[in-house]
Amino acid sequence: HAGDPNVATPNIDRLAVQGVVANGVSGCPLCCPYRGSVLTSRYPHEAVPGHERQMPPKLPTVATAFNDAGYHTAWFGKWHLDGWRERDSRSALHTVPRESRGGFAQWLGYDNNNSPWDCLVHGHDASNNEIDRYRLPTFETDALTDLAIDMIRARREGDQPYFCVVSVQPPHDPYMAPERWQQRHRPADVTLRPNVPDIPAVHEQARRELAGYHAMVENLDWNLGRLRDALVDAGQLDQTHLVFFSDHGDMHGSHGMFRKTNPYEESIRVPMVFGGGVPR
């Protein structure tokens, strides 16, 4: 079970033990190009060649393949593939057109939003009805997981298989998780990588941000457990593959650098776990 939210639960570790861990690499450690590649199986220069560049609406995606195979396809969360530029206005207020939603039969998300406490979503439901923009009621990871669980429950009695993506922004700056997770992580307790240079300002930032980052990861781990429990309750776990991965890493002070886009181990390595299909 996902368990008590006040107690750490290693759901990602359990998924790895029960499944297969792959050597995940982000070929372009920046969200837009990598996401375009994951969805289309094409290199960035053939799909999304840079930051805030649009994925061609007519380009087939993984949803296209699953739709053709008779699956229901659903997307919840961050998209960042419609090419909206933040300098023009807040991209969270940009409406991704229906034709730019990757062909998913059900889509509820946003183009980009670096504010997990103020997450606005829009899209269309499984009946093809447009959903006006609204604010998620809780922390983004928790709320998007709730939406995916609702979909699992709604399709409990149906015979149609489904392909569902839960695309959450956290762990991502700003690194601040809900209090019950954040309170377990203090900057002073953080162990830095040996390649973080002994510079006070770098150490201070790395410790502060990693404390929040670790809290966000722990929260995500708990939500993965909630998804697994929902599959168990729906009697679907032994028929479902769970794939856990990210789009890039973060330098977090290694080599004196922060954030992404740098071709170092910390930026290009991503978790890649294939699990599920094991009854509780």
PDB file of N, CA and C in Angstrom, residues 26 29 251 257 260-268:
ATOM      1  N   SER A  26      18.758  10.683 -21.052  1.00  0.00           N
ATOM      2  CA  SER A  26      18.067  11.753 -21.751  1.00  0.00           C
ATOM      3  C   SER A  26      18.984  12.255 -22.863  1.00  0.00           C
ATOM      4  N   PRO A  29      18.831  16.728 -22.621  1.00  0.00           N
ATOM      5  CA  PRO A  29      18.294  17.008 -21.290  1.00  0.00           C
ATOM      6  C   PRO A  29      17.640  18.379 -21.164  1.00  0.00           C
ATOM      7  N   MET A 251      21.721  19.262 -12.226  1.00  0.00           N
ATOM      8  CA  MET A 251      23.114  19.260 -11.782  1.00  0.00           C
ATOM      9  C   MET A 251      23.236  19.406 -10.264  1.00  0.00           C
ATOM     10  N   MET A 257      27.543  23.630 -11.185  1.00  0.00           N
ATOM     11  CA  MET A 257      26.419  23.966 -12.077  1.00  0.00           C
ATOM     12  C   MET A 257      25.079  23.616 -11.443  1.00  0.00           C
ATOM     13  N   LYS A 260      19.699  22.063 -15.754  1.00  0.00           N
ATOM     14  CA  LYS A 260      19.831  20.980 -16.724  1.00  0.00           C
ATOM     15  C   LYS A 260      20.651  21.423 -17.925  1.00  0.00           C
ATOM     16  N   THR A 261      20.437  20.781 -19.047  1.00  0.00           N
ATOM     17  CA  THR A 261      21.027  21.068 -20.373  1.00  0.00           C
ATOM     18  C   THR A 261      22.519  20.789 -20.482  1.00  0.00           C
ATOM     19  N   ASN A 262      23.180  20.463 -19.407  1.00  0.00           N
ATOM     20  CA  ASN A 262      24.614  20.175 -19.461  1.00  0.00           C
ATOM     21  C   ASN A 262      24.838  18.674 -19.665  1.00  0.00           C
ATOM     22  N   PRO A 263      25.703  18.293 -20.605  1.00  0.00           N
ATOM     23  CA  PRO A 263      25.873  16.874 -20.926  1.00  0.00           C
ATOM     24  C   PRO A 263      26.724  16.118 -19.906  1.00  0.00           C
ATOM     25  N   TYR A 264      26.352  16.223 -18.647  1.00  0.00           N
ATOM     26  CA  TYR A 264      27.012  15.491 -17.577  1.00  0.00           C
ATOM     27  C   TYR A 264      26.076  14.407 -17.050  1.00  0.00           C
ATOM     28  N   GLU A 265      26.654  13.459 -16.319  1.00  0.00           N
ATOM     29  CA  GLU A 265      25.899  12.340 -15.767  1.00  0.00           C
ATOM     30  C   GLU A 265      24.653  12.799 -15.007  1.00  0.00           C
ATOM     31  N   GLU A 266      24.818  13.831 -14.188  1.00  0.00           N
ATOM     32  CA  GLU A 266      23.715  14.280 -13.344  1.00  0.00           C
ATOM     33  C   GLU A 266      22.530  14.798 -14.162  1.00  0.00           C
ATOM     34  N   SER A 267      22.783  15.313 -15.344  1.00  0.00           N
ATOM     35  CA  SER A 267      21.735  15.912 -16.175  1.00  0.00           C
ATOM     36  C   SER A 267      21.111  14.922 -17.157  1.00  0.00           C
ATOM     37  N   ILE A 268      21.911  14.006 -17.684  1.00  0.00           N
ATOM     38  CA  ILE A 268      21.400  13.119 -18.734  1.00  0.00           C
ATOM     39  C   ILE A 268      20.849  11.796 -18.207  1.00  0.00           C
TER      40      ILE A 268
END
